[in-house]
């Protein structure tokens, strides 16, 4: 996606299934939720992990994931990211 497209959207509040909070930067990774993870002897794909742990059925496992720039190991299916308009009456994320 062209950077000018996202800049044109202005500030937004994003929610991802991550601990903490505060202001963070999302980046798109080249990995999809079909990526394998976990110990070598019991590897599962990310989509299966999100179903087992979070109860989230990933509808489009072929889509690329996003991650928090401040924590590159924190990859999430893009379907798990909620985007809300940012308003001046709420504190910035």
Coordinates of C-alpha atoms in Angstrom, one line a residue:
X1 CA 0.0 0.0 0.0
X2 CA 1.3 3.4 -0.9
X3 CA 2.3 5.4 2.2
X4 CA 0.4 8.5 0.9
X5 CA -2.9 6.5 1.2
X6 CA -2.4 5.8 4.9
X7 CA -1.2 9.3 5.6
X8 CA -4.3 10.7 4.0
X9 CA -6.4 8.8 6.6
X10 CA -5.0 10.9 9.4
X11 CA -4.7 9.8 13.0
X12 CA -6.5 6.6 13.9
X13 CA -6.9 4.5 17.0
X14 CA -5.9 1.0 16.4
X15 CA -6.6 -2.0 18.7
X16 CA -4.5 -5.2 18.4
X17 CA -4.5 -8.1 20.8
X18 CA -1.4 -6.9 22.5
X19 CA -0.5 -6.1 26.1
X20 CA 0.5 -2.6 27.1
X21 CA -1.1 0.1 25.0
X22 CA 0.1 3.6 24.4
X23 CA 1.3 4.9 21.1
X24 CA 2.7 2.3 18.7
X25 CA 3.5 2.1 15.0
X26 CA 2.1 -0.8 12.9
X27 CA 4.0 -2.2 10.0
X28 CA 3.0 -4.8 7.4
X29 CA 5.2 -7.9 7.3
X30 CA 5.7 -10.3 4.4
X31 CA 4.6 -13.3 6.5
X32 CA 1.0 -14.6 6.4
X33 CA -0.9 -16.5 9.0
X34 CA 0.2 -19.7 7.2
X35 CA 3.6 -19.2 8.7
X36 CA 4.7 -22.0 11.1
X37 CA 5.6 -21.2 14.7
X38 CA 6.5 -23.0 17.9
X39 CA 9.0 -25.7 18.9
X40 CA 10.4 -27.9 16.1
X41 CA 8.6 -31.0 17.2
X42 CA 5.1 -29.4 17.5
X43 CA 5.0 -26.6 15.0
X44 CA 1.6 -25.1 14.2
X45 CA 0.6 -22.3 11.8
X46 CA -0.3 -18.8 13.2
X47 CA -3.9 -19.2 12.1
X48 CA -4.3 -22.4 14.2
X49 CA -2.6 -20.6 17.2
X50 CA -5.1 -17.7 17.0
X51 CA -8.0 -20.2 17.0
X52 CA -6.7 -22.2 19.9
X53 CA -5.5 -19.4 22.1
X54 CA -7.8 -16.4 21.2
X55 CA -10.8 -18.2 19.7
X56 CA -10.3 -16.2 16.5
X57 CA -11.0 -18.0 13.2
X58 CA -8.8 -16.4 10.6
X59 CA -10.9 -16.1 7.4
X60 CA -8.1 -15.0 5.1
X61 CA -4.9 -16.8 6.2
X62 CA -3.2 -15.7 2.9
X63 CA -3.3 -12.1 3.9
X64 CA -0.1 -10.6 5.3
X65 CA 0.2 -9.9 9.0
X66 CA 1.0 -6.7 10.8
X67 CA 3.5 -6.1 13.7
X68 CA 4.3 -3.4 16.2
X69 CA 7.6 -1.7 15.1
X70 CA 8.6 -1.4 18.7
X71 CA 8.3 -5.2 19.1
X72 CA 9.0 -6.9 15.7
X73 CA 8.1 -10.4 17.2
X74 CA 4.5 -9.3 17.7
X75 CA 2.8 -10.4 14.5
X76 CA -1.0 -10.3 14.3
X77 CA -3.4 -11.3 11.5
X78 CA -4.7 -8.1 9.9
X79 CA -8.2 -9.3 10.7
X80 CA -7.5 -8.9 14.4
X81 CA -6.7 -5.1 14.0
X82 CA -9.6 -2.8 14.7
X83 CA -9.4 0.8 13.3
X84 CA -11.4 3.6 14.9
X85 CA -11.4 7.3 14.0
X86 CA -9.2 9.3 16.4
X87 CA -11.0 12.3 18.0
X88 CA -9.6 15.2 20.0
X89 CA -11.8 14.5 23.0
X90 CA -9.8 11.3 23.7
X91 CA -6.2 11.0 24.7
X92 CA -3.9 10.0 21.8
X93 CA -3.0 6.3 21.8

